[in-house]
């Protein structure tokens, strides 16, 4: 018997998108994402602003892809 799928990220209550992580896997991804962006900011931002902007854009797309694959299906919500 298989376990029911557990979402890593919840859908937002209002609007479209995902809210805070629900599982340890989601928190690991989220904290790792923040750490990577912070590290890149300390290394790239003082000298390579464009490289930092590109890196950040790629990281945002990567986080959204992970949320799409592992998060609760999202749609426009007006609240419960």
Short mmCIF file of N, CA and C in Angstrom, two decimals:
data_model
loop_
_atom_site.label_atom_id
_atom_site.label_comp_id
_atom_site.label_asym_id
_atom_site.label_seq_id
_atom_site.Cartn_x
_atom_site.Cartn_y
_atom_site.Cartn_z
N UNK A 1 0.84 -1.18 0.00
CA UNK A 1 0.00 0.00 0.00
C UNK A 1 0.89 1.25 0.00
N UNK A 2 0.59 2.19 -0.86
CA UNK A 2 1.41 3.40 -0.94
C UNK A 2 0.83 4.50 -0.04
N UNK A 3 1.74 5.34 0.41
CA UNK A 3 1.36 6.48 1.24
C UNK A 3 0.71 7.55 0.37
N UNK A 4 -0.28 8.28 0.89
CA UNK A 4 -0.82 9.38 0.08
C UNK A 4 0.25 10.47 -0.10
N UNK A 5 0.18 11.14 -1.22
CA UNK A 5 1.18 12.17 -1.52
C UNK A 5 1.07 13.30 -0.51
N UNK A 6 2.19 13.68 0.04
CA UNK A 6 2.23 14.79 1.00
C UNK A 6 2.91 15.96 0.32
N UNK A 7 2.23 17.08 0.29
CA UNK A 7 2.78 18.26 -0.36
C UNK A 7 3.84 18.91 0.50
N UNK A 8 4.89 19.41 -0.15
CA UNK A 8 5.97 20.10 0.56
C UNK A 8 5.61 21.55 0.84
N UNK A 9 4.79 22.15 -0.05
CA UNK A 9 4.40 23.56 0.08
C UNK A 9 2.89 23.67 -0.02
N UNK A 10 2.30 24.50 0.83
CA UNK A 10 0.86 24.70 0.80
C UNK A 10 0.51 25.78 -0.22
N UNK A 11 -0.71 25.72 -0.72
CA UNK A 11 -1.20 26.80 -1.58
C UNK A 11 -1.58 27.98 -0.70
N UNK A 12 -1.42 29.18 -1.22
CA UNK A 12 -1.79 30.37 -0.47
C UNK A 12 -3.30 30.42 -0.25
N UNK A 13 -3.70 31.01 0.85
CA UNK A 13 -5.13 31.14 1.14
C UNK A 13 -5.77 32.21 0.26
N UNK A 14 -5.04 33.30 0.02
CA UNK A 14 -5.53 34.39 -0.82
C UNK A 14 -4.57 34.59 -1.98
N UNK A 15 -5.11 34.76 -3.17
CA UNK A 15 -4.26 34.99 -4.34
C UNK A 15 -3.80 33.68 -4.98
N UNK A 16 -2.71 33.77 -5.74
CA UNK A 16 -2.17 32.62 -6.45
C UNK A 16 -0.76 32.37 -5.98
N UNK A 17 -0.40 31.12 -5.83
CA UNK A 17 0.97 30.77 -5.47
C UNK A 17 1.03 29.84 -4.29
N UNK A 18 2.21 29.75 -3.70
CA UNK A 18 2.44 28.83 -2.60
C UNK A 18 2.81 29.59 -1.35
N UNK A 19 2.46 29.01 -0.22
CA UNK A 19 2.76 29.60 1.07
C UNK A 19 3.98 28.94 1.69
N UNK A 20 4.06 28.98 2.99
CA UNK A 20 5.23 28.42 3.67
C UNK A 20 5.30 26.90 3.53
N UNK A 21 6.48 26.35 3.70
CA UNK A 21 6.65 24.89 3.60
C UNK A 21 5.82 24.14 4.65
N UNK A 22 5.43 22.92 4.29
CA UNK A 22 4.65 22.07 5.19
C UNK A 22 5.47 20.94 5.79
N UNK A 23 6.53 20.53 5.11
CA UNK A 23 7.31 19.37 5.54
C UNK A 23 8.77 19.77 5.73
N UNK A 24 9.53 18.85 6.32
CA UNK A 24 10.95 19.13 6.51
C UNK A 24 11.67 19.25 5.17
N UNK A 25 11.20 18.51 4.17
CA UNK A 25 11.82 18.61 2.85
C UNK A 25 11.62 20.01 2.26
N UNK A 26 10.42 20.54 2.43
CA UNK A 26 10.14 21.88 1.96
C UNK A 26 10.99 22.92 2.68
N UNK A 27 11.10 22.76 4.01
CA UNK A 27 11.93 23.69 4.77
C UNK A 27 13.40 23.60 4.37
N UNK A 28 13.87 22.39 4.09
CA UNK A 28 15.26 22.22 3.66
C UNK A 28 15.51 22.94 2.34
N UNK A 29 14.60 22.78 1.39
CA UNK A 29 14.72 23.47 0.10
C UNK A 29 14.68 24.98 0.30
N UNK A 30 13.73 25.45 1.10
CA UNK A 30 13.56 26.89 1.30
C UNK A 30 14.77 27.52 1.99
N UNK A 31 15.26 26.90 3.05
CA UNK A 31 16.42 27.44 3.77
C UNK A 31 17.67 27.36 2.90
N UNK A 32 17.82 26.26 2.16
CA UNK A 32 18.95 26.15 1.22
C UNK A 32 18.90 27.20 0.14
N UNK A 33 17.69 27.50 -0.35
CA UNK A 33 17.51 28.53 -1.37
C UNK A 33 17.92 29.90 -0.82
N UNK A 34 17.45 30.22 0.37
CA UNK A 34 17.81 31.50 0.99
C UNK A 34 19.32 31.59 1.21
N UNK A 35 19.92 30.50 1.69
CA UNK A 35 21.37 30.50 1.92
C UNK A 35 22.14 30.70 0.62
N UNK A 36 21.70 30.06 -0.46
CA UNK A 36 22.40 30.21 -1.75
C UNK A 36 22.30 31.64 -2.27
N UNK A 37 21.12 32.25 -2.16
CA UNK A 37 20.97 33.63 -2.62
C UNK A 37 21.78 34.58 -1.74
N UNK A 38 21.78 34.36 -0.43
CA UNK A 38 22.57 35.20 0.47
C UNK A 38 24.06 35.06 0.17
N UNK A 39 24.52 33.83 -0.03
CA UNK A 39 25.93 33.60 -0.35
C UNK A 39 26.30 34.30 -1.66
N UNK A 40 25.43 34.17 -2.67
CA UNK A 40 25.70 34.84 -3.95
C UNK A 40 25.71 36.36 -3.79
N UNK A 41 24.84 36.87 -2.91
CA UNK A 41 24.81 38.32 -2.69
C UNK A 41 26.12 38.79 -2.09
N UNK A 42 26.68 38.04 -1.16
CA UNK A 42 27.93 38.46 -0.54
C UNK A 42 29.12 38.34 -1.49
N UNK A 43 29.06 37.40 -2.42
CA UNK A 43 30.18 37.18 -3.34
C UNK A 43 30.04 37.94 -4.67
N UNK A 44 28.85 37.99 -5.22
CA UNK A 44 28.66 38.57 -6.56
C UNK A 44 28.23 40.03 -6.54
N UNK A 45 27.37 40.38 -5.61
CA UNK A 45 26.75 41.70 -5.65
C UNK A 45 27.73 42.86 -5.62
N UNK A 46 28.79 42.83 -4.82
CA UNK A 46 29.69 44.00 -4.82
C UNK A 46 30.42 44.23 -6.14
N UNK A 47 30.61 43.19 -6.93
CA UNK A 47 31.44 43.31 -8.12
C UNK A 47 30.71 43.01 -9.43
N UNK A 48 29.72 42.13 -9.39
CA UNK A 48 29.05 41.66 -10.61
C UNK A 48 27.54 41.74 -10.44
N UNK A 49 27.00 42.92 -10.54
CA UNK A 49 25.57 43.12 -10.31
C UNK A 49 24.72 42.36 -11.31
N UNK A 50 25.11 42.36 -12.57
CA UNK A 50 24.34 41.66 -13.60
C UNK A 50 24.37 40.16 -13.36
N UNK A 51 25.52 39.63 -13.00
CA UNK A 51 25.63 38.19 -12.71
C UNK A 51 24.74 37.82 -11.52
N UNK A 52 24.70 38.68 -10.51
CA UNK A 52 23.83 38.41 -9.36
C UNK A 52 22.36 38.44 -9.77
N UNK A 53 21.98 39.38 -10.61
CA UNK A 53 20.59 39.46 -11.07
C UNK A 53 20.21 38.21 -11.86
N UNK A 54 21.10 37.75 -12.72
CA UNK A 54 20.84 36.53 -13.50
C UNK A 54 20.75 35.32 -12.58
N UNK A 55 21.68 35.22 -11.63
CA UNK A 55 21.67 34.11 -10.67
C UNK A 55 20.37 34.10 -9.88
N UNK A 56 19.95 35.26 -9.41
CA UNK A 56 18.72 35.35 -8.63
C UNK A 56 17.50 34.97 -9.46
N UNK A 57 17.45 35.40 -10.71
CA UNK A 57 16.34 35.04 -11.58
C UNK A 57 16.28 33.53 -11.80
N UNK A 58 17.43 32.92 -12.01
CA UNK A 58 17.48 31.46 -12.18
C UNK A 58 17.03 30.75 -10.90
N UNK A 59 17.44 31.27 -9.76
CA UNK A 59 17.05 30.66 -8.48
C UNK A 59 15.55 30.79 -8.24
N UNK A 60 14.95 31.91 -8.62
CA UNK A 60 13.51 32.09 -8.47
C UNK A 60 12.76 31.09 -9.35
N UNK A 61 13.20 30.93 -10.58
CA UNK A 61 12.57 29.97 -11.48
C UNK A 61 12.72 28.55 -10.93
N UNK A 62 13.88 28.23 -10.39
CA UNK A 62 14.11 26.91 -9.81
C UNK A 62 13.19 26.66 -8.62
N UNK A 63 13.05 27.64 -7.73
CA UNK A 63 12.16 27.48 -6.58
C UNK A 63 10.71 27.34 -7.01
N UNK A 64 10.30 28.11 -8.01
CA UNK A 64 8.93 27.99 -8.51
C UNK A 64 8.68 26.62 -9.15
N UNK A 65 9.67 26.09 -9.84
CA UNK A 65 9.55 24.77 -10.44
C UNK A 65 9.40 23.70 -9.36
N UNK A 66 10.20 23.80 -8.31
CA UNK A 66 10.10 22.84 -7.21
C UNK A 66 8.73 22.95 -6.54
N UNK A 67 8.27 24.17 -6.31
CA UNK A 67 6.94 24.37 -5.72
C UNK A 67 5.85 23.80 -6.62
N UNK A 68 5.99 23.98 -7.92
CA UNK A 68 5.01 23.44 -8.86
C UNK A 68 4.98 21.91 -8.82
N UNK A 69 6.15 21.30 -8.75
CA UNK A 69 6.23 19.84 -8.76
C UNK A 69 5.86 19.22 -7.42
N UNK A 70 6.22 19.86 -6.31
CA UNK A 70 6.04 19.26 -5.00
C UNK A 70 5.01 19.97 -4.13
N UNK A 71 4.44 21.05 -4.63
CA UNK A 71 3.48 21.81 -3.84
C UNK A 71 2.04 21.46 -4.16
N UNK A 72 1.17 21.95 -3.31
CA UNK A 72 -0.26 21.77 -3.50
C UNK A 72 -0.68 22.48 -4.79
N UNK A 73 -1.58 21.90 -5.57
CA UNK A 73 -2.01 22.58 -6.80
C UNK A 73 -2.56 23.97 -6.46
N UNK A 74 -2.18 24.93 -7.25
CA UNK A 74 -2.55 26.31 -6.95
C UNK A 74 -3.55 26.83 -7.97
N UNK A 75 -4.35 27.77 -7.51
CA UNK A 75 -5.30 28.49 -8.34
C UNK A 75 -5.60 29.78 -7.60
N UNK A 76 -6.29 30.69 -8.25
CA UNK A 76 -6.64 31.93 -7.60
C UNK A 76 -7.62 31.63 -6.47
N UNK A 77 -7.33 32.09 -5.27
CA UNK A 77 -8.16 31.81 -4.10
C UNK A 77 -8.61 33.12 -3.46
N UNK A 78 -9.81 33.10 -2.94
CA UNK A 78 -10.38 34.26 -2.25
C UNK A 78 -10.46 34.04 -0.76
N UNK A 79 -9.91 32.94 -0.27
CA UNK A 79 -9.98 32.61 1.15
C UNK A 79 -10.90 31.43 1.38
N UNK A 80 -10.90 30.93 2.59
CA UNK A 80 -11.74 29.76 2.89
C UNK A 80 -13.13 30.16 3.33
#
